[in-house]
Coordinates of C-alpha atoms in Angstrom, one line a residue:
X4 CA 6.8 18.5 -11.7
X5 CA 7.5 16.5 -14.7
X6 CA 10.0 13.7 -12.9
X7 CA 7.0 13.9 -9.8
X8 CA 4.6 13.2 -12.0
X9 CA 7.0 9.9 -13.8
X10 CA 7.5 8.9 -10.5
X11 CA 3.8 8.7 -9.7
X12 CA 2.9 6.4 -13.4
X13 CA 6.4 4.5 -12.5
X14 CA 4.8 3.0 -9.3
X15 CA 1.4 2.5 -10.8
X16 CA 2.8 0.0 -13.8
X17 CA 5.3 -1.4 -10.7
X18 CA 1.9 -1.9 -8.8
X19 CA 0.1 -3.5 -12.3
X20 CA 2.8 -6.1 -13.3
X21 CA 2.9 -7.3 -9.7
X22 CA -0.7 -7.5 -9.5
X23 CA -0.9 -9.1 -13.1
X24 CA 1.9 -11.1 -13.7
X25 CA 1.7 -14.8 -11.8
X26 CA 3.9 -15.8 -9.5
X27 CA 5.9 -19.1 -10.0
X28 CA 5.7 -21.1 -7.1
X29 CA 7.7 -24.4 -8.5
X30 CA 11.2 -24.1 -7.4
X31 CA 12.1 -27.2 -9.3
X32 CA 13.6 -28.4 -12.9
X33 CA 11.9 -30.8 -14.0
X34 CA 14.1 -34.0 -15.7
X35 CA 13.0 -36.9 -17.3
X36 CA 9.9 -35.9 -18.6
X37 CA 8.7 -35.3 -21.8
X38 CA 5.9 -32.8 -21.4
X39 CA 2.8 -32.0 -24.0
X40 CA 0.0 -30.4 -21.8
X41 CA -0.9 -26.9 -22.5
X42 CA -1.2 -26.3 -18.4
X43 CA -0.5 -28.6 -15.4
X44 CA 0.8 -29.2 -12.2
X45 CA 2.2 -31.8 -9.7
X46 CA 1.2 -30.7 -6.1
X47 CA 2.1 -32.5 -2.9
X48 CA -1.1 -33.0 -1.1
X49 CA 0.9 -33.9 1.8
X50 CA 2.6 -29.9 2.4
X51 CA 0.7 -28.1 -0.7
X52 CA 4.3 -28.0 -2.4
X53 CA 3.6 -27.4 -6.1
X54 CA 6.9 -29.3 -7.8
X55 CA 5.7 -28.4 -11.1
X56 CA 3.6 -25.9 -12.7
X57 CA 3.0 -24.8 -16.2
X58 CA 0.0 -22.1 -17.1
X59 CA -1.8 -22.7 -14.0
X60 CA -3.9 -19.6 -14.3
X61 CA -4.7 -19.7 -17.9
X62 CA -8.1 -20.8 -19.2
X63 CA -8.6 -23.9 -20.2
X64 CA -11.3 -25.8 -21.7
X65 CA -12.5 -28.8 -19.1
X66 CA -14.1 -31.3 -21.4
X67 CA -15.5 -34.0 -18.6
X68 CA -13.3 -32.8 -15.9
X69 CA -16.5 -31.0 -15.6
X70 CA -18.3 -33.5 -13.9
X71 CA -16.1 -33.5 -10.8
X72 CA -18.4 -30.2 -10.1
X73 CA -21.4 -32.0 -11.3
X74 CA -21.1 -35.1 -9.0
X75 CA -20.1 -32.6 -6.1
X76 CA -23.5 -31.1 -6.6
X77 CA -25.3 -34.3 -7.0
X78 CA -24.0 -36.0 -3.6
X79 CA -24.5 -32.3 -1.8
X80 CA -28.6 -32.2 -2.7
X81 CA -30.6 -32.9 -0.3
X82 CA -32.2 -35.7 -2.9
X83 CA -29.7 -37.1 -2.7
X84 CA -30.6 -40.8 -1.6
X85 CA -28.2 -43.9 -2.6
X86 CA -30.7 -46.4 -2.3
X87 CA -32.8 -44.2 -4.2
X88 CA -34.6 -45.2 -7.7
X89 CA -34.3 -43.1 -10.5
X90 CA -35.1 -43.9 -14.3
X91 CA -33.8 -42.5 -17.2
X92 CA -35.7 -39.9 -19.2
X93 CA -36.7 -39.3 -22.7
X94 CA -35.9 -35.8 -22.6
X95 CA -32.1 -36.5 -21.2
X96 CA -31.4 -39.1 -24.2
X97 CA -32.6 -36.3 -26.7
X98 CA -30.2 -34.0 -25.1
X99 CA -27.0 -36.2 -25.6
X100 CA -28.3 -37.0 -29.3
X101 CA -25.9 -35.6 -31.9
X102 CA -22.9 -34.2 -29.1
X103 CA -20.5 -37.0 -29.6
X104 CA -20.7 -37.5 -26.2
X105 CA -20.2 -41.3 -24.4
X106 CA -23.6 -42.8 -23.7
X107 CA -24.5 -45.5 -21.5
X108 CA -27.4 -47.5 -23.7
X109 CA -29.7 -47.2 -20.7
X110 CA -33.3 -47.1 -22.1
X111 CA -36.0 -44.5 -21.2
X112 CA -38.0 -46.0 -18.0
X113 CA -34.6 -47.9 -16.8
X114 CA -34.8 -48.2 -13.0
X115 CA -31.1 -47.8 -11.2
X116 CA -30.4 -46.0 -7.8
X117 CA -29.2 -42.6 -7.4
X118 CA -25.4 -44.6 -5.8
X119 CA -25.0 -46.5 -9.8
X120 CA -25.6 -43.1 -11.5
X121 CA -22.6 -41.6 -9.5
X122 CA -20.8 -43.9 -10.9
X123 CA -22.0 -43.7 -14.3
X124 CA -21.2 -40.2 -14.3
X125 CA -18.4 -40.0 -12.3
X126 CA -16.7 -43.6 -13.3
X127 CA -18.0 -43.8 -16.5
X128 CA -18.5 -40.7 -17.6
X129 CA -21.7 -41.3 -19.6
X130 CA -23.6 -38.2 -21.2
X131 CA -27.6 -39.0 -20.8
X132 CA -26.6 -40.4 -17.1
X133 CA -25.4 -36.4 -16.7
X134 CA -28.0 -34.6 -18.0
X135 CA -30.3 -37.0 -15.8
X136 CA -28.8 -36.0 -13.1
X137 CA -29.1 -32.5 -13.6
X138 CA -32.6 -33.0 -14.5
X139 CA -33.1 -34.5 -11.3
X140 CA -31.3 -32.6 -8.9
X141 CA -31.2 -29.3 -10.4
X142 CA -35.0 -29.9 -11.7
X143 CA -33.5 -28.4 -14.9
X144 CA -30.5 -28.6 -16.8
X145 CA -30.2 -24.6 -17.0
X146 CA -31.3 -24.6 -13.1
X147 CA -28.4 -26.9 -12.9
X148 CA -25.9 -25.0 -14.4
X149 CA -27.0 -22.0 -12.3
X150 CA -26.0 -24.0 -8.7
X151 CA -22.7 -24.8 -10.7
X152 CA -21.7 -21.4 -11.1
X153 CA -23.1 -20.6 -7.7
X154 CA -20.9 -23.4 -6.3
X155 CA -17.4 -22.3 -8.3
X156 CA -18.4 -18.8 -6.9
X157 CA -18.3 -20.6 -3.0
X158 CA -15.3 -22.7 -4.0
X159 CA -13.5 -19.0 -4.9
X160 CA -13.0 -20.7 -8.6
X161 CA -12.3 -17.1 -9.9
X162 CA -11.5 -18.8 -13.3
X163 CA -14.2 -21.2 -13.6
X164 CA -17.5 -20.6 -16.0
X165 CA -19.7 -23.9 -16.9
X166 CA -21.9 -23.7 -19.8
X167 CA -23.4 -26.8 -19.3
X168 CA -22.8 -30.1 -16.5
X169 CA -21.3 -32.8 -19.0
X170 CA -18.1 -30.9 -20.5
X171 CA -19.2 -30.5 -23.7
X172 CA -17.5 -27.8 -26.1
X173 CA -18.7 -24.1 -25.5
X174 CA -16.3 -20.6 -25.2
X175 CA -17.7 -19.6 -21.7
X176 CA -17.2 -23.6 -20.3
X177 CA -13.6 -23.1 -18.9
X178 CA -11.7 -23.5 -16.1
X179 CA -7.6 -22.8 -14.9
X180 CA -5.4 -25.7 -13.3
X181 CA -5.5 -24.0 -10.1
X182 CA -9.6 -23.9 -10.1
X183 CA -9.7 -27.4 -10.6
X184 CA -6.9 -28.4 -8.3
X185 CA -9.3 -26.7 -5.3
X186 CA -12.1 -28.0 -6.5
X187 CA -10.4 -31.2 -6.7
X188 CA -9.2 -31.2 -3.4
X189 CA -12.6 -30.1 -2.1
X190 CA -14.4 -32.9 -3.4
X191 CA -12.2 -35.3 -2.1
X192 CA -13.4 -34.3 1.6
X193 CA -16.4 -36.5 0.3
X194 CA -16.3 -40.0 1.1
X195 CA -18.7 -41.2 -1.3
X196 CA -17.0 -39.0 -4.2
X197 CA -13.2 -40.8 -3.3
X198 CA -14.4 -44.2 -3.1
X199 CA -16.2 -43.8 -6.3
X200 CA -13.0 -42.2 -8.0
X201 CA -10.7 -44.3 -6.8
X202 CA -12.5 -47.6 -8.0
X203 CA -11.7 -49.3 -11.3
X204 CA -14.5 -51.5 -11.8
X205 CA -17.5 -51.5 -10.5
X206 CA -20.4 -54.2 -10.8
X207 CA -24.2 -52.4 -11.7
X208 CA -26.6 -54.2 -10.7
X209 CA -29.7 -55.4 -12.2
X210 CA -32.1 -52.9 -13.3
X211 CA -36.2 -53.5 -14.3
X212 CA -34.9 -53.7 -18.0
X213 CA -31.4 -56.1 -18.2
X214 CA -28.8 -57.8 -16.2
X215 CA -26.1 -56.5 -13.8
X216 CA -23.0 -54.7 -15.8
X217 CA -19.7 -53.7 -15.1
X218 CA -18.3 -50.5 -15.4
X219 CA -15.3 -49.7 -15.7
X220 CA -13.3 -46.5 -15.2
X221 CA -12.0 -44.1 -17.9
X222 CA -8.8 -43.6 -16.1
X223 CA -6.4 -45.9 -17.5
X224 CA -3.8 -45.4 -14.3
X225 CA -6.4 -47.3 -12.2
X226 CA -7.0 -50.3 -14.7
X227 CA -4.6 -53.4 -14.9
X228 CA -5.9 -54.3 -18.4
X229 CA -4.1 -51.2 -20.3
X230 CA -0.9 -50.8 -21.1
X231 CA -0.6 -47.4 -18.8
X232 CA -1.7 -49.3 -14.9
X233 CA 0.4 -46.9 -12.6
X234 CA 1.4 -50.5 -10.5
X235 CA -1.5 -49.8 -8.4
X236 CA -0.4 -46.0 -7.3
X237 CA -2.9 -44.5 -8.8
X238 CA -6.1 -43.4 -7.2
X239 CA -9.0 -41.3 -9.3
X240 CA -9.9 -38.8 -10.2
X241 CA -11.6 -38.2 -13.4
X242 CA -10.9 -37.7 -17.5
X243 CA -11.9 -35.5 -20.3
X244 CA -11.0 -35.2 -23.9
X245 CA -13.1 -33.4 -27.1
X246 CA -11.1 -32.0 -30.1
X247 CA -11.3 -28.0 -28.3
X248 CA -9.6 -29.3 -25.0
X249 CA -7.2 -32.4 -26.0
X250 CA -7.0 -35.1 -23.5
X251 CA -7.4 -34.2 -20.1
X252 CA -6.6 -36.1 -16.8
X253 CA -6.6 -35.3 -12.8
X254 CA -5.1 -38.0 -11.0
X255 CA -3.2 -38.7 -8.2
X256 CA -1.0 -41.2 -6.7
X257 CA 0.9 -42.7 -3.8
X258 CA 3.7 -44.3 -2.5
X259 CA 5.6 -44.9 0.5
X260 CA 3.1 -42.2 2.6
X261 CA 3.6 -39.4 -0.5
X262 CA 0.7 -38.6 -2.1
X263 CA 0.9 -36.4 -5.2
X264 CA -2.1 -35.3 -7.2
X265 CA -1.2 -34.6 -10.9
X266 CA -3.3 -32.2 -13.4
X267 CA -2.4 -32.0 -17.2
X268 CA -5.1 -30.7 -19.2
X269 CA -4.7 -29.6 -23.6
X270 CA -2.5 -33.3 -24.2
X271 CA -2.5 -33.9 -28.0
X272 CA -5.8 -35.3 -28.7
X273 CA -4.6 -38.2 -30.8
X274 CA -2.6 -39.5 -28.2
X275 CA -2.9 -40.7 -24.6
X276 CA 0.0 -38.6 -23.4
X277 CA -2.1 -37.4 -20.5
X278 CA -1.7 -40.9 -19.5
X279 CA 2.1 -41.1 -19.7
X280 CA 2.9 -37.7 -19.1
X281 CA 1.1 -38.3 -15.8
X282 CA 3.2 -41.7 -14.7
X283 CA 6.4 -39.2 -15.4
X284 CA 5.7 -36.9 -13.6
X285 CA 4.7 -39.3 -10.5
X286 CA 8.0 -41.3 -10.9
X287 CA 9.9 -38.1 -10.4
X288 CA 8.8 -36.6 -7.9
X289 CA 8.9 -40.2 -5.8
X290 CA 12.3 -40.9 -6.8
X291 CA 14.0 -37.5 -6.1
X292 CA 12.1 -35.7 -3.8
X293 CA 11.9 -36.6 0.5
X294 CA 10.0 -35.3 3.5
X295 CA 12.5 -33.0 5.2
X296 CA 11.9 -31.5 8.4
X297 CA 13.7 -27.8 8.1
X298 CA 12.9 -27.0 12.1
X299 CA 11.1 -28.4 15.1
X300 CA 9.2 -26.4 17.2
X301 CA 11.3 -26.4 20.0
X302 CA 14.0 -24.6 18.7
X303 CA 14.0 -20.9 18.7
X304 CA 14.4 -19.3 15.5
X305 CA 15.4 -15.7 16.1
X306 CA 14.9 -13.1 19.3
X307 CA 12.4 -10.8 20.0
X308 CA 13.3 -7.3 22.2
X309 CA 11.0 -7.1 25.4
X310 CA 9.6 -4.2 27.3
X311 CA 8.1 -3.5 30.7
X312 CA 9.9 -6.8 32.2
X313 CA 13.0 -6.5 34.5
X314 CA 13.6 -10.4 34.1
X315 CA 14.7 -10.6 30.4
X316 CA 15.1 -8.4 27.6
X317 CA 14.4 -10.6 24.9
X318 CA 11.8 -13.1 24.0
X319 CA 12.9 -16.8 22.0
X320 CA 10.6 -17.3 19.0
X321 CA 10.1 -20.7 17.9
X322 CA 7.9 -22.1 14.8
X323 CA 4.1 -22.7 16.1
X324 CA 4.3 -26.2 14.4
X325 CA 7.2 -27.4 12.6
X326 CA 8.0 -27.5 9.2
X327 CA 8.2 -30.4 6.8
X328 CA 8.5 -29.8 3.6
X329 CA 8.8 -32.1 0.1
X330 CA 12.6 -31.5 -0.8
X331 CA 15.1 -32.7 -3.4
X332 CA 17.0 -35.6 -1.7
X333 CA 20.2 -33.4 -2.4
X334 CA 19.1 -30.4 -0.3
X335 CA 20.8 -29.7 2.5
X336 CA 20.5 -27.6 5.9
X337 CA 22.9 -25.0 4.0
X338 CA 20.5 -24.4 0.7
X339 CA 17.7 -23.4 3.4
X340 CA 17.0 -19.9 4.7
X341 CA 14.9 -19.0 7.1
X342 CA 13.7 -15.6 6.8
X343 CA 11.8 -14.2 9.8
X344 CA 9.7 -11.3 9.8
X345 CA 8.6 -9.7 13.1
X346 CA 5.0 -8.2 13.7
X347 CA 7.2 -4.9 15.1
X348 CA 10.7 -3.9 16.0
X349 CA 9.9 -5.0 19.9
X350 CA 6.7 -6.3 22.4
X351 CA 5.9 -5.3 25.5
X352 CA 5.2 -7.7 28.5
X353 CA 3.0 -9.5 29.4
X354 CA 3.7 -12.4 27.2
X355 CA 2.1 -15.7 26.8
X356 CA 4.1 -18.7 25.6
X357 CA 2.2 -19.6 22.2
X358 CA 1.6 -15.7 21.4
X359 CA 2.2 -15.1 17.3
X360 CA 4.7 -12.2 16.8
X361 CA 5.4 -12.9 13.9
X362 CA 6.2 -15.1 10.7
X363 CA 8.7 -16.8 9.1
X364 CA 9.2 -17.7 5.1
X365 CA 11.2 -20.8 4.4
X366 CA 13.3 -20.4 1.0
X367 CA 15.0 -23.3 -0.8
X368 CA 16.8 -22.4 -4.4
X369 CA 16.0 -18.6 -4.0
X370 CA 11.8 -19.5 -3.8
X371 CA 9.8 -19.4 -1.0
X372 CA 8.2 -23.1 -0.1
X373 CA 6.3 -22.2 2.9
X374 CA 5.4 -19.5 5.7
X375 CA 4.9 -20.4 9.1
X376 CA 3.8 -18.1 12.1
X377 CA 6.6 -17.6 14.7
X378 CA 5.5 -17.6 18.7
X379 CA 6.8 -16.8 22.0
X380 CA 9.0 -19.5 23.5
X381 CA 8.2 -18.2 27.4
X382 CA 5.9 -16.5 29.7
X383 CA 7.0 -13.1 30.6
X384 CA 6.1 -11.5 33.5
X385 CA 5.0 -7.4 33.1
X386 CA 6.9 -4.9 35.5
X387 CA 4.9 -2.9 37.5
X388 CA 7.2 0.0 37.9
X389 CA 8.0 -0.1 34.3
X390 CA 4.5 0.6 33.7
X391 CA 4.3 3.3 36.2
X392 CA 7.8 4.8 34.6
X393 CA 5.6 4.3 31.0
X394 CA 3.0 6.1 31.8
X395 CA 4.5 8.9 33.5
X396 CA 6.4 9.4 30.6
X397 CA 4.0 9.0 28.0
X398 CA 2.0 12.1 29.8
X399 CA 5.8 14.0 29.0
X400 CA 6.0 13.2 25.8
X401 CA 2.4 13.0 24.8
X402 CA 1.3 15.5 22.1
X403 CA -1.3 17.3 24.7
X404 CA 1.4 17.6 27.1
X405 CA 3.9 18.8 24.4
X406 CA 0.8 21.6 23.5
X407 CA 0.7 22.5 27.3
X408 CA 3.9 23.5 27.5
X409 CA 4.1 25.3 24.4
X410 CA 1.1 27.0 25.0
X411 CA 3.0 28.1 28.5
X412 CA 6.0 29.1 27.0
X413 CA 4.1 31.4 24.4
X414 CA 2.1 32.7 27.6
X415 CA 5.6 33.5 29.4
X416 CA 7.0 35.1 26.2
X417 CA 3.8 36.9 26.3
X418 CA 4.2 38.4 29.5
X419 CA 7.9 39.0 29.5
X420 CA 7.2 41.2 26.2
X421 CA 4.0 43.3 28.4
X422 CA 6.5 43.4 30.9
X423 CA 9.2 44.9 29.0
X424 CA 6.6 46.8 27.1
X425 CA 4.9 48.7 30.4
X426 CA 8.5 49.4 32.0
X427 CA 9.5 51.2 28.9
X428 CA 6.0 53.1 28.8
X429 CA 6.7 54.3 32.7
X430 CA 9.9 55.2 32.0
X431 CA 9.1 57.6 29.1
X432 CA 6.4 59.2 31.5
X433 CA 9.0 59.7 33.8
X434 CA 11.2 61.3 32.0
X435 CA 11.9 65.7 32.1
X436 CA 12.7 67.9 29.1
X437 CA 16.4 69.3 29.6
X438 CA 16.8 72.8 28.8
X439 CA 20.5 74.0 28.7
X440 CA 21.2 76.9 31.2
X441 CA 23.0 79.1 29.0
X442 CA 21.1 79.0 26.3
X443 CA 18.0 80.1 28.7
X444 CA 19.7 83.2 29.5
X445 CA 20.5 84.1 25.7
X446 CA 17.3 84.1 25.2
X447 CA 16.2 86.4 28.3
X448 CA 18.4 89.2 26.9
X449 CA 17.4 89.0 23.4
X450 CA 13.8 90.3 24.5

């Protein structure tokens, strides 16, 4: 009882650490880089191929990375209108006063449309234009914060909370690497939210009050004037930085058809190593890493046994698509393992070519870098008198079947023991007392 019950608590904790403990999905050193975020990532948005991961899942403070979900919200509402006018308010100036936020010196009663103040929040990154906004569209700030929350919840950003739309410092506004990489990617879908990213400068212009402007992005990839330009690779998507969460960047870059996106967030805050860190991390995975196609679609990757067909026994599986994947330009066909794993031990026919029976996991350096399903090369035709044979024998071998004749047997035991039972009862009846004859006639005498 004692070793059943260790047994029992053995599994459990088994079960716990692999529930608990994240899995490490970067299969790759990385060299060349000196690194200083407190969690990060370099993700191939071509194959979803993390090359490099560090604390993805741990919470992390956002700082204006933040207002990738507040712009998401802002071009989703349905008042939403870019030709729009909307003026600054007293109340969202007040609200910005004393937080050390950026501001954008727009007066209270300046006119812009609802396109400029994407930018400004978005571009710029400008406090008062973000608590407008969230005035606006939310028709309160806390309202606001509200359909964030509800929107991380739709997003599945299990380890997102936001205390408040502009990034500032709080304990409960925090976010992981891997929420902000979906969230990320989500808001890309957006047209109005990638052209806006992805632009450097950007000319405002005239309102009721001054002038046209130019804005110019926070992103220091994207701008030619600083001394970290990323040679025109780089494309969005937004900064952050207060004292709590060090400087912050989500970026990403492309060259020669690969496209990267790059997140380091907790850099030192007196530095721009976000900035550098970043342009690494980009140059190494362009110069050592290459589209590599592991296996086409047409070739079978492993048999399948068939039943109920009298023309083949097996069935070819091949990938449903093929795979590419974002390799080391060392790997070879011999470092790759294809690993299928079949939906059950055999299929029965009728099969359709394109039918999934199963799935295969592609592993380079011990780590699996993909899964894809595995289908039926060929039609195969069903048997007629296999079935028939089938079903005959399943009403053998079925359980009901298997009680009939049990019960049967019992019932002929039965009557073989009545049998036996009722011939041994006649014979008993049958039977006369034998009385020795001398013995009789000893007696006779004696009287």
């Amino acid at each position: 009882m004692p070793k059943k019950i260790f047994s029992i608590f053995f599994a459990f904790f088994l079960t716990i650490i692999c529930i608990f403990t994240p899995i490490n999905a970067s299969a790759y050193e990385v060299t060349g880089v000196e690194k200083y975020e407190k969690a990060g990532m370099l993700i191939s948005l071509d194959t979803e191929e993390i090359l490099y991961e560090n604390n993805i899942d741990m919470k992390v403070y956002p700082a204006s990375i933040t207002k990738i979900m507040t712009t998401i919200l802002m071009l989703e509402s349905d008042k939403y209108d870019p030709e729009g006018k909307i003026a600054m308010t007293e109340s969202a100036l007040d609200l910005v006063l004393g937080t050390g936020s950026s501001v954008s010196y727009i007066k209270e009663g300046e006119e812009f449309t609802q396109l400029d103040l994407v930018y400004l929040v978005l571009m710029s990154s400008y406090g008062d234009c973000t608590y407008l906004a969230a005035e606006y569209y939310g028709g309160t700030v806390e309202n606001f914060v509200a359909m964030m929350n509800s929107k991380a919840a739709e997003l599945g950003l299990s380890g997102t909370h936001y205390e408040n739309p502009v990034g500032l410092h709080h304990e409960t506004n925090y976010t992981t690497v891997r929420d902000i990489y979906t969230l990320s990617k989500y808001a890309l879908q957006n047209e109005t939210f990638k052209t806006v990213c992805e632009t450097p400068r950007y000319t405002m212009p005239a309102t009721n009050m001054r002038g046209e402007r130019t804005l110019v992005t926070t992103n220091a990839l994207q701008d030619p004037n600083t001394n970290y330009y990323y040679r025109g690779r780089a494309k969005g998507i937004k900064t952050g930085f207060t004292d709590e969460a060090g400087r912050c960047l989500v970026s990403t870059a492309s060259y020669n058809n690969y496209n990267y996106m790059c997140i380091v967030m907790g850099c030192p805050p007196k530095e721009k190593k976000h900035f550098s860190e970043s342009i690494d991390l980009y140059n190494w995975a362009f110069n050592n890493f290459s589209f590599k196609e592991i296996a086409s679609s047409t070739e079978p990757v492993c048999e399948m046994p068939v039943e109920l067909s009298l023309e083949t026994d097996f069935v070819p599986l091949h990938f449903k698509k093929p795979f590419v994947s974002v390799l080391p330009n060392e790997a070879d066909d011999s470092t790759i393992v294809i690993k299928p794993h079949l939906n059950s031990e055999s299929t029965e026919a009728p099969i359709k070519k394109g039918d999934v029976l199963g799935t295969a996991e592609i592993i380079y350096a011990e780590k699996v870098i993909g899964t894809v399903d595995l289908v039926a090369g060929d039609d195969v035709e069903q048997s007629g008198i296999l079935v028939i044979v089938k079903y005959v024998k399943s009403i053998f071998t079925s359980i009901y079947m298997k009680l009939i004749i049990a019960l049967a047997v019992i019932a002929v035991l039965i009557f073989i023991i009545l049998c036996i039972k009722l011939n041994i009862s006649r014979l008993k009846k049958r039977k006369v007392k034998y009385i020795p004859y001398g013995k009789k006639e000893k007696n006779t005498h004696e009287k």
